Amino acid sequence: LQLRLPLRGTNDELDFLSKTLNSMFDRIELAYGRVMQFTADASHELRTPVAVIRANAEYLLMEKPDEERTARGIADILKESEFMTRLVGDLLTLARADRDQLSLEKELFEMEEAFGEIVARSEILAALQEIRIVYQPARRVVAISGYRNDFQRLAVIFIDNAIRYSPRNSQITVATWSTADECGFTVSDHGIGISPDDQDKIFERFYRVDQARTQRDAGTGLGLAIAKEILASHMGRVAVESEVGRGSLFTVSLPRADRDIPQSADKMRPQ
Ligand code: ADP
């Protein structure tokens, strides 16, 4: 799309119209470029698992592999299919976010309750890796106006990452907090950490630090990009502090929808 209208430098209505149209063309071009890039990235990400599945299936079909090799081949196929399922799920979430349709209607919910549910679920996952989650809930009950599901997804993304990038027998600390206007949660781990250079990039779609790429339970590289979209739709933000080899601390902040009203969400009504 190389269409631009020439400016005559006369500063009249016609010139103004041309400028407006040109800036519209700029935006269309940018959006189009993003879509193309995203499609290219997504195809690239799908290529490896498809290749692994194909190679294994061909081998199992052609050769007469021993029992152990057969089991390994099938396990590989399963692992890659699971990865593809995750990837497709994440891609669909992002596609919905791009259309600004992450969820339909905003609701008022208690942050603590929604977050606590996710922590309880994550404890089981963490225990499988011998990781302990220490939970420090805020004393105050605070409310958020937003999408409860998306908020929970946000919590899952940060907690799952903390688990995934931590060694066995380590500890993850999660906490909720609130101030007069804001509330949110922190997730801190003693995992592999993230270098200052990478800290800006990890929120980009498909970006993975090299070390993470070789991880056994590979992620899709889309978790934090989804987190960023969810935060944008809630006017929230995230800060990261991290040191390679020591661990990471993610702090998520969202605007509060209430002001110190000590009651439960079912009694609250949106204004
Ligand atoms: P992935 O599915 O690869 O985890 P994310 O978008 O969730 O994708 O994260 C992007 C990258 O950021 C990860 O691949 C990893 O390199 C890095 N990362 C995210 N969270 C952590 C963490 N808690 N500790 C260390 N590295 C992390």
mmCIF file of C-alpha atoms and ligand atoms in Angstrom:
data_model
loop_
_atom_site.group_PDB
_atom_site.id
_atom_site.type_symbol
_atom_site.label_atom_id
_atom_site.label_comp_id
_atom_site.label_asym_id
_atom_site.label_seq_id
_atom_site.Cartn_x
_atom_site.Cartn_y
_atom_site.Cartn_z
ATOM 1 C CA LEU A 1 0.000 0.000 0.000
ATOM 2 C CA GLN A 2 2.211 2.804 -1.237
ATOM 3 C CA LEU A 3 -0.615 5.258 -1.745
ATOM 4 C CA ARG A 4 0.049 8.849 -0.612
ATOM 5 C CA LEU A 5 -1.534 12.046 -1.821
ATOM 6 C CA PRO A 6 0.849 14.838 -2.830
ATOM 7 C CA LEU A 7 0.764 18.027 -0.743
ATOM 8 C CA ARG A 8 0.701 21.298 -2.597
ATOM 9 C CA GLY A 9 1.894 23.332 0.358
ATOM 10 C CA THR A 10 -1.012 25.705 -0.001
ATOM 11 C CA ASN A 11 -2.411 24.970 3.461
ATOM 12 C CA ASP A 12 -5.964 25.081 2.173
ATOM 13 C CA GLU A 13 -8.802 22.581 2.710
ATOM 14 C CA LEU A 14 -7.546 20.335 -0.048
ATOM 15 C CA ASP A 15 -4.109 20.119 1.517
ATOM 16 C CA PHE A 16 -5.679 19.481 4.905
ATOM 17 C CA LEU A 17 -7.780 16.665 3.423
ATOM 18 C CA SER A 18 -4.699 15.120 1.782
ATOM 19 C CA LYS A 19 -2.801 15.245 5.086
ATOM 20 C CA THR A 20 -5.677 13.563 6.909
ATOM 21 C CA LEU A 21 -5.946 10.835 4.294
ATOM 22 C CA ASN A 22 -2.190 10.298 4.290
ATOM 23 C CA SER A 23 -2.113 9.812 8.025
ATOM 24 C CA MET A 24 -4.982 7.314 7.631
ATOM 25 C CA PHE A 25 -2.935 5.448 5.033
ATOM 26 C CA ASP A 26 0.003 5.422 7.465
ATOM 27 C CA ARG A 27 -2.116 3.783 10.118
ATOM 28 C CA ILE A 28 -3.585 1.223 7.749
ATOM 29 C CA GLU A 29 -0.095 0.343 6.578
ATOM 30 C CA LEU A 30 1.129 -0.076 10.143
ATOM 31 C CA ALA A 31 -1.817 -2.296 11.116
ATOM 32 C CA TYR A 32 -1.407 -4.340 7.951
ATOM 33 C CA GLY A 33 2.298 -4.771 8.668
ATOM 34 C CA ARG A 34 1.506 -6.020 12.166
ATOM 35 C CA VAL A 35 -0.992 -8.565 10.868
ATOM 36 C CA MET A 36 1.514 -9.842 8.304
ATOM 37 C CA GLN A 37 4.259 -10.095 10.916
ATOM 38 C CA PHE A 38 1.972 -11.900 13.335
ATOM 39 C CA THR A 39 0.893 -14.408 10.691
ATOM 40 C CA ALA A 40 4.508 -15.015 9.730
ATOM 41 C CA ASP A 41 5.537 -15.503 13.389
ATOM 42 C CA ALA A 42 2.624 -17.828 14.111
ATOM 43 C CA SER A 43 3.402 -19.980 11.075
ATOM 44 C CA HIS A 44 7.038 -20.113 12.068
ATOM 45 C CA GLU A 45 6.142 -21.240 15.598
ATOM 46 C CA LEU A 46 3.900 -23.991 14.247
ATOM 47 C CA ARG A 47 6.494 -25.281 11.836
ATOM 48 C CA THR A 48 8.768 -26.941 14.424
ATOM 49 C CA PRO A 49 6.111 -28.991 16.253
ATOM 50 C CA VAL A 50 4.589 -30.068 12.947
ATOM 51 C CA ALA A 51 8.027 -31.161 11.712
ATOM 52 C CA VAL A 52 8.692 -33.137 14.907
ATOM 53 C CA ILE A 53 5.309 -34.863 14.734
ATOM 54 C CA ARG A 54 5.793 -35.692 11.095
ATOM 55 C CA ALA A 55 9.305 -37.055 11.494
ATOM 56 C CA ASN A 56 8.243 -39.261 14.392
ATOM 57 C CA ALA A 57 5.143 -40.542 12.633
ATOM 58 C CA GLU A 58 7.139 -41.338 9.487
ATOM 59 C CA TYR A 59 9.813 -43.126 11.460
ATOM 60 C CA LEU A 60 7.298 -45.200 13.417
ATOM 61 C CA LEU A 61 5.570 -46.136 10.183
ATOM 62 C CA MET A 62 8.637 -47.011 8.085
ATOM 63 C CA GLU A 63 11.128 -48.586 10.438
ATOM 64 C CA LYS A 64 10.631 -51.376 12.882
ATOM 65 C CA PRO A 65 11.665 -49.456 15.989
ATOM 66 C CA ASP A 66 12.145 -51.156 19.315
ATOM 67 C CA GLU A 67 9.710 -50.679 22.132
ATOM 68 C CA GLU A 68 11.666 -47.915 23.785
ATOM 69 C CA ARG A 69 12.036 -45.891 20.592
ATOM 70 C CA THR A 70 8.325 -46.338 19.846
ATOM 71 C CA ALA A 71 7.386 -45.048 23.292
ATOM 72 C CA ARG A 72 9.716 -42.076 22.882
ATOM 73 C CA GLY A 73 8.259 -41.298 19.433
ATOM 74 C CA ILE A 74 4.712 -41.363 20.729
ATOM 75 C CA ALA A 75 5.657 -39.246 23.750
ATOM 76 C CA ASP A 76 7.243 -36.686 21.398
ATOM 77 C CA ILE A 77 4.133 -36.591 19.251
ATOM 78 C CA LEU A 78 1.968 -36.078 22.334
ATOM 79 C CA LYS A 79 4.209 -33.342 23.735
ATOM 80 C CA GLU A 80 4.254 -31.426 20.464
ATOM 81 C CA SER A 81 0.485 -31.748 20.029
ATOM 82 C CA GLU A 82 -0.010 -30.388 23.521
ATOM 83 C CA PHE A 83 2.260 -27.488 22.665
ATOM 84 C CA MET A 84 0.284 -26.804 19.502
ATOM 85 C CA THR A 85 -2.980 -26.872 21.433
ATOM 86 C CA ARG A 86 -1.568 -24.275 23.837
ATOM 87 C CA LEU A 87 -0.236 -22.183 20.987
ATOM 88 C CA VAL A 88 -3.529 -22.193 19.102
ATOM 89 C CA GLY A 89 -5.382 -21.308 22.322
ATOM 90 C CA ASP A 90 -3.042 -18.369 22.933
ATOM 91 C CA LEU A 91 -3.301 -17.222 19.325
ATOM 92 C CA LEU A 92 -7.078 -17.219 19.547
ATOM 93 C CA THR A 93 -6.961 -15.193 22.773
ATOM 94 C CA LEU A 94 -4.704 -12.643 21.123
ATOM 95 C CA ALA A 95 -6.864 -12.486 18.013
ATOM 96 C CA ARG A 96 -9.848 -11.741 20.235
ATOM 97 C CA ALA A 97 -7.838 -9.123 22.113
ATOM 98 C CA ASP A 98 -6.895 -7.529 18.812
ATOM 99 C CA ARG A 99 -10.547 -7.160 18.040
ATOM 100 C CA ASP A 100 -10.995 -5.738 21.533
ATOM 101 C CA GLN A 101 -13.297 -8.547 22.494
ATOM 102 C CA LEU A 102 -11.428 -10.185 25.288
ATOM 103 C CA SER A 103 -14.691 -10.419 27.194
ATOM 104 C CA LEU A 104 -18.076 -8.890 26.790
ATOM 105 C CA GLU A 105 -19.192 -6.978 29.837
ATOM 106 C CA LYS A 106 -17.163 -5.519 32.656
ATOM 107 C CA GLU A 107 -18.204 -6.578 36.104
ATOM 108 C CA LEU A 108 -17.318 -5.591 39.633
ATOM 109 C CA PHE A 109 -15.418 -8.294 41.500
ATOM 110 C CA GLU A 110 -13.310 -8.732 44.611
ATOM 111 C CA MET A 111 -9.667 -8.982 43.648
ATOM 112 C CA GLU A 112 -8.672 -11.097 46.637
ATOM 113 C CA GLU A 113 -11.267 -13.748 46.007
ATOM 114 C CA ALA A 114 -10.482 -14.050 42.277
ATOM 115 C CA PHE A 115 -6.734 -14.147 42.940
ATOM 116 C CA GLY A 116 -7.001 -16.628 45.832
ATOM 117 C CA GLU A 117 -8.794 -19.108 43.605
ATOM 118 C CA ILE A 118 -5.882 -19.092 41.158
ATOM 119 C CA VAL A 119 -3.264 -19.412 43.887
ATOM 120 C CA ALA A 120 -5.053 -22.478 45.270
ATOM 121 C CA ARG A 121 -5.056 -24.083 41.823
ATOM 122 C CA SER A 122 -1.422 -23.201 41.190
ATOM 123 C CA GLU A 123 -0.252 -24.738 44.454
ATOM 124 C CA ILE A 124 -1.020 -28.180 43.059
ATOM 125 C CA LEU A 125 0.919 -27.502 39.869
ATOM 126 C CA ALA A 126 3.838 -26.104 41.848
ATOM 127 C CA ALA A 127 3.881 -29.063 44.222
ATOM 128 C CA LEU A 128 4.512 -31.370 41.250
ATOM 129 C CA GLN A 129 7.802 -29.537 40.775
ATOM 130 C CA GLU A 130 8.460 -29.410 44.486
ATOM 131 C CA ILE A 131 7.975 -25.681 44.495
ATOM 132 C CA ARG A 132 6.266 -24.018 47.428
ATOM 133 C CA ILE A 133 3.946 -21.059 46.969
ATOM 134 C CA VAL A 134 3.777 -18.654 49.886
ATOM 135 C CA TYR A 135 0.689 -16.517 49.701
ATOM 136 C CA GLN A 136 0.409 -13.182 51.492
ATOM 137 C CA PRO A 137 -3.092 -11.806 50.938
ATOM 138 C CA ALA A 138 -3.797 -8.128 51.551
ATOM 139 C CA ARG A 139 -5.909 -7.390 54.604
ATOM 140 C CA ARG A 140 -8.285 -5.079 52.797
ATOM 141 C CA VAL A 141 -11.060 -6.191 50.486
ATOM 142 C CA VAL A 142 -10.803 -4.265 47.246
ATOM 143 C CA ALA A 143 -12.834 -4.330 44.069
ATOM 144 C CA ILE A 144 -11.870 -4.119 40.426
ATOM 145 C CA SER A 145 -14.158 -3.225 37.582
ATOM 146 C CA GLY A 146 -13.234 -5.504 34.726
ATOM 147 C CA TYR A 147 -13.326 -9.026 33.444
ATOM 148 C CA ARG A 148 -12.936 -11.563 36.222
ATOM 149 C CA ASN A 149 -11.838 -14.290 33.804
ATOM 150 C CA ASP A 150 -9.200 -12.101 32.253
ATOM 151 C CA PHE A 151 -7.941 -11.005 35.653
ATOM 152 C CA GLN A 152 -7.583 -14.651 36.639
ATOM 153 C CA ARG A 153 -5.816 -15.399 33.387
ATOM 154 C CA LEU A 154 -3.413 -12.583 34.243
ATOM 155 C CA ALA A 155 -2.658 -14.211 37.591
ATOM 156 C CA VAL A 156 -2.174 -17.605 35.904
ATOM 157 C CA ILE A 157 0.313 -16.189 33.385
ATOM 158 C CA PHE A 158 2.617 -14.669 36.014
ATOM 159 C CA ILE A 159 2.349 -17.556 38.484
ATOM 160 C CA ASP A 160 2.856 -20.202 35.766
ATOM 161 C CA ASN A 161 5.949 -18.387 34.536
ATOM 162 C CA ALA A 162 7.339 -18.157 38.054
ATOM 163 C CA ILE A 163 6.869 -21.924 38.399
ATOM 164 C CA ARG A 164 8.234 -22.679 34.944
ATOM 165 C CA TYR A 165 11.399 -20.624 35.358
ATOM 166 C CA SER A 166 12.195 -21.728 38.909
ATOM 167 C CA PRO A 167 14.315 -24.658 40.022
ATOM 168 C CA ARG A 168 12.897 -27.551 42.002
ATOM 169 C CA ASN A 169 12.732 -27.068 45.756
ATOM 170 C CA SER A 170 12.459 -23.323 45.501
ATOM 171 C CA GLN A 171 9.870 -20.917 46.802
ATOM 172 C CA ILE A 172 7.548 -18.489 45.048
ATOM 173 C CA THR A 173 5.952 -15.647 46.963
ATOM 174 C CA VAL A 174 2.689 -14.125 45.788
ATOM 175 C CA ALA A 175 0.897 -11.247 47.461
ATOM 176 C CA THR A 176 -1.985 -8.908 46.846
ATOM 177 C CA TRP A 177 -1.788 -5.240 47.772
ATOM 178 C CA SER A 178 -3.795 -2.038 47.609
ATOM 179 C CA THR A 179 -3.347 1.700 48.023
ATOM 180 C CA ALA A 180 -6.004 4.422 47.953
ATOM 181 C CA ASP A 181 -6.410 4.282 44.166
ATOM 182 C CA GLU A 182 -4.701 1.149 43.016
ATOM 183 C CA CYS A 183 -4.530 -2.518 43.761
ATOM 184 C CA GLY A 184 -2.823 -5.548 42.324
ATOM 185 C CA PHE A 185 -0.528 -8.420 43.005
ATOM 186 C CA THR A 186 3.136 -9.345 43.045
ATOM 187 C CA VAL A 187 4.737 -12.615 42.026
ATOM 188 C CA SER A 188 8.327 -13.198 43.001
ATOM 189 C CA ASP A 189 10.511 -16.203 42.287
ATOM 190 C CA HIS A 190 14.068 -17.416 42.832
ATOM 191 C CA GLY A 191 14.344 -18.643 39.264
ATOM 192 C CA ILE A 192 16.642 -18.045 36.324
ATOM 193 C CA GLY A 193 16.005 -14.278 36.206
ATOM 194 C CA ILE A 194 15.855 -11.956 33.184
ATOM 195 C CA SER A 195 18.644 -9.677 31.944
ATOM 196 C CA PRO A 196 17.943 -5.907 31.707
ATOM 197 C CA ASP A 197 18.043 -6.137 27.882
ATOM 198 C CA ASP A 198 15.422 -8.853 27.825
ATOM 199 C CA GLN A 199 13.159 -7.233 30.406
ATOM 200 C CA ASP A 200 11.695 -4.850 27.812
ATOM 201 C CA LYS A 201 11.311 -7.512 25.167
ATOM 202 C CA ILE A 202 9.594 -10.326 27.047
ATOM 203 C CA PHE A 203 6.212 -8.654 26.555
ATOM 204 C CA GLU A 204 6.534 -8.876 22.778
ATOM 205 C CA ARG A 205 4.672 -11.618 20.993
ATOM 206 C CA PHE A 206 6.726 -14.820 20.607
ATOM 207 C CA TYR A 207 9.740 -13.364 22.390
ATOM 208 C CA ARG A 208 11.541 -15.935 24.514
ATOM 209 C CA VAL A 209 14.884 -15.610 26.178
ATOM 210 C CA ASP A 210 17.273 -18.206 24.690
ATOM 211 C CA GLN A 211 17.497 -20.083 27.954
ATOM 212 C CA ALA A 212 13.705 -20.438 28.024
ATOM 213 C CA ARG A 213 13.633 -21.865 24.511
ATOM 214 C CA THR A 214 15.489 -24.960 25.570
ATOM 215 C CA GLN A 215 13.202 -25.506 28.568
ATOM 216 C CA ARG A 216 11.552 -28.922 28.558
ATOM 217 C CA ASP A 217 8.027 -27.664 29.126
ATOM 218 C CA ALA A 218 8.318 -24.984 26.470
ATOM 219 C CA GLY A 219 5.987 -22.021 26.606
ATOM 220 C CA THR A 220 4.420 -20.409 23.578
ATOM 221 C CA GLY A 221 6.106 -17.042 24.075
ATOM 222 C CA LEU A 222 2.657 -15.455 24.086
ATOM 223 C CA GLY A 223 1.789 -15.413 27.795
ATOM 224 C CA LEU A 224 3.184 -11.988 28.606
ATOM 225 C CA ALA A 225 1.853 -10.541 25.334
ATOM 226 C CA ILE A 226 -1.607 -11.675 26.423
ATOM 227 C CA ALA A 227 -0.969 -10.203 29.874
ATOM 228 C CA LYS A 228 -0.128 -6.875 28.242
ATOM 229 C CA GLU A 229 -3.399 -6.884 26.282
ATOM 230 C CA ILE A 230 -5.430 -7.732 29.370
ATOM 231 C CA LEU A 231 -3.709 -4.960 31.319
ATOM 232 C CA ALA A 232 -4.363 -2.471 28.520
ATOM 233 C CA SER A 233 -8.072 -3.275 28.575
ATOM 234 C CA HIS A 234 -8.093 -2.690 32.359
ATOM 235 C CA MET A 235 -5.921 0.431 32.340
ATOM 236 C CA GLY A 236 -3.365 -1.499 34.326
ATOM 237 C CA ARG A 237 0.386 -1.857 34.121
ATOM 238 C CA VAL A 238 3.177 -4.202 35.062
ATOM 239 C CA ALA A 239 6.682 -3.611 36.358
ATOM 240 C CA VAL A 240 9.497 -6.135 36.430
ATOM 241 C CA GLU A 241 12.591 -6.268 38.598
ATOM 242 C CA SER A 242 14.939 -9.113 37.920
ATOM 243 C CA GLU A 243 18.492 -10.326 38.158
ATOM 244 C CA VAL A 244 19.929 -13.191 36.134
ATOM 245 C CA GLY A 245 20.504 -16.211 38.334
ATOM 246 C CA ARG A 246 18.697 -14.689 41.305
ATOM 247 C CA GLY A 247 15.047 -14.367 40.380
ATOM 248 C CA SER A 248 12.286 -12.032 39.264
ATOM 249 C CA LEU A 249 9.598 -9.875 40.769
ATOM 250 C CA PHE A 250 6.550 -8.871 38.723
ATOM 251 C CA THR A 251 4.232 -6.197 40.099
ATOM 252 C CA VAL A 252 0.819 -5.808 38.496
ATOM 253 C CA SER A 253 -1.196 -2.642 39.220
ATOM 254 C CA LEU A 254 -4.813 -1.938 38.346
ATOM 255 C CA PRO A 255 -7.138 0.926 39.180
ATOM 256 C CA ARG A 256 -9.418 0.297 42.135
ATOM 257 C CA ALA A 257 -13.144 0.456 41.502
ATOM 258 C CA ASP A 258 -14.042 1.162 45.114
ATOM 259 C CA ARG A 259 -12.728 3.081 48.072
ATOM 260 C CA ASP A 260 -12.266 1.045 51.203
ATOM 261 C CA ILE A 261 -15.748 -0.367 51.381
ATOM 262 C CA PRO A 262 -15.509 -3.334 53.734
ATOM 263 C CA GLN A 263 -18.129 -5.528 52.107
ATOM 264 C CA SER A 264 -18.151 -8.446 49.734
ATOM 265 C CA ALA A 265 -18.546 -8.191 45.989
ATOM 266 C CA ASP A 266 -22.056 -9.602 45.900
ATOM 267 C CA LYS A 267 -23.262 -6.601 47.885
ATOM 268 C CA MET A 268 -21.533 -4.120 45.630
ATOM 269 C CA ARG A 269 -23.273 -2.494 42.758
ATOM 270 C CA PRO A 270 -21.577 -0.743 39.866
ATOM 271 C CA GLN A 271 -22.312 2.967 39.924
HETATM 272 P P1 ADP B 1 6.585 -18.312 27.575
HETATM 273 O O1 ADP B 1 5.393 -19.075 27.112
HETATM 274 O O2 ADP B 1 7.821 -18.602 26.781
HETATM 275 O O3 ADP B 1 6.791 -18.396 29.045
HETATM 276 P P2 ADP B 1 5.896 -15.536 28.060
HETATM 277 O O4 ADP B 1 5.387 -14.500 27.127
HETATM 278 O O5 ADP B 1 5.045 -15.878 29.234
HETATM 279 O O6 ADP B 1 6.228 -16.812 27.179
HETATM 280 O O7 ADP B 1 7.318 -15.079 28.572
HETATM 281 C C1 ADP B 1 8.284 -14.630 27.634
HETATM 282 C C2 ADP B 1 9.679 -14.953 28.114
HETATM 283 O O8 ADP B 1 9.984 -14.195 29.270
HETATM 284 C C3 ADP B 1 9.874 -16.401 28.539
HETATM 285 O O9 ADP B 1 10.139 -17.235 27.452
HETATM 286 C C4 ADP B 1 11.063 -16.291 29.479
HETATM 287 O O10 ADP B 1 12.253 -16.210 28.715
HETATM 288 C C5 ADP B 1 10.848 -14.920 30.118
HETATM 289 N N1 ADP B 1 10.198 -15.020 31.461
HETATM 290 C C6 ADP B 1 8.909 -14.772 31.755
HETATM 291 N N2 ADP B 1 8.669 -14.923 33.069
HETATM 292 C C7 ADP B 1 9.846 -15.250 33.639
HETATM 293 C C8 ADP B 1 10.267 -15.530 34.983
HETATM 294 N N3 ADP B 1 9.418 -15.490 36.020
HETATM 295 N N4 ADP B 1 11.574 -15.817 35.176
HETATM 296 C C9 ADP B 1 12.453 -15.852 34.143
HETATM 297 N N5 ADP B 1 12.121 -15.607 32.864
HETATM 298 C C10 ADP B 1 10.835 -15.307 32.598
#
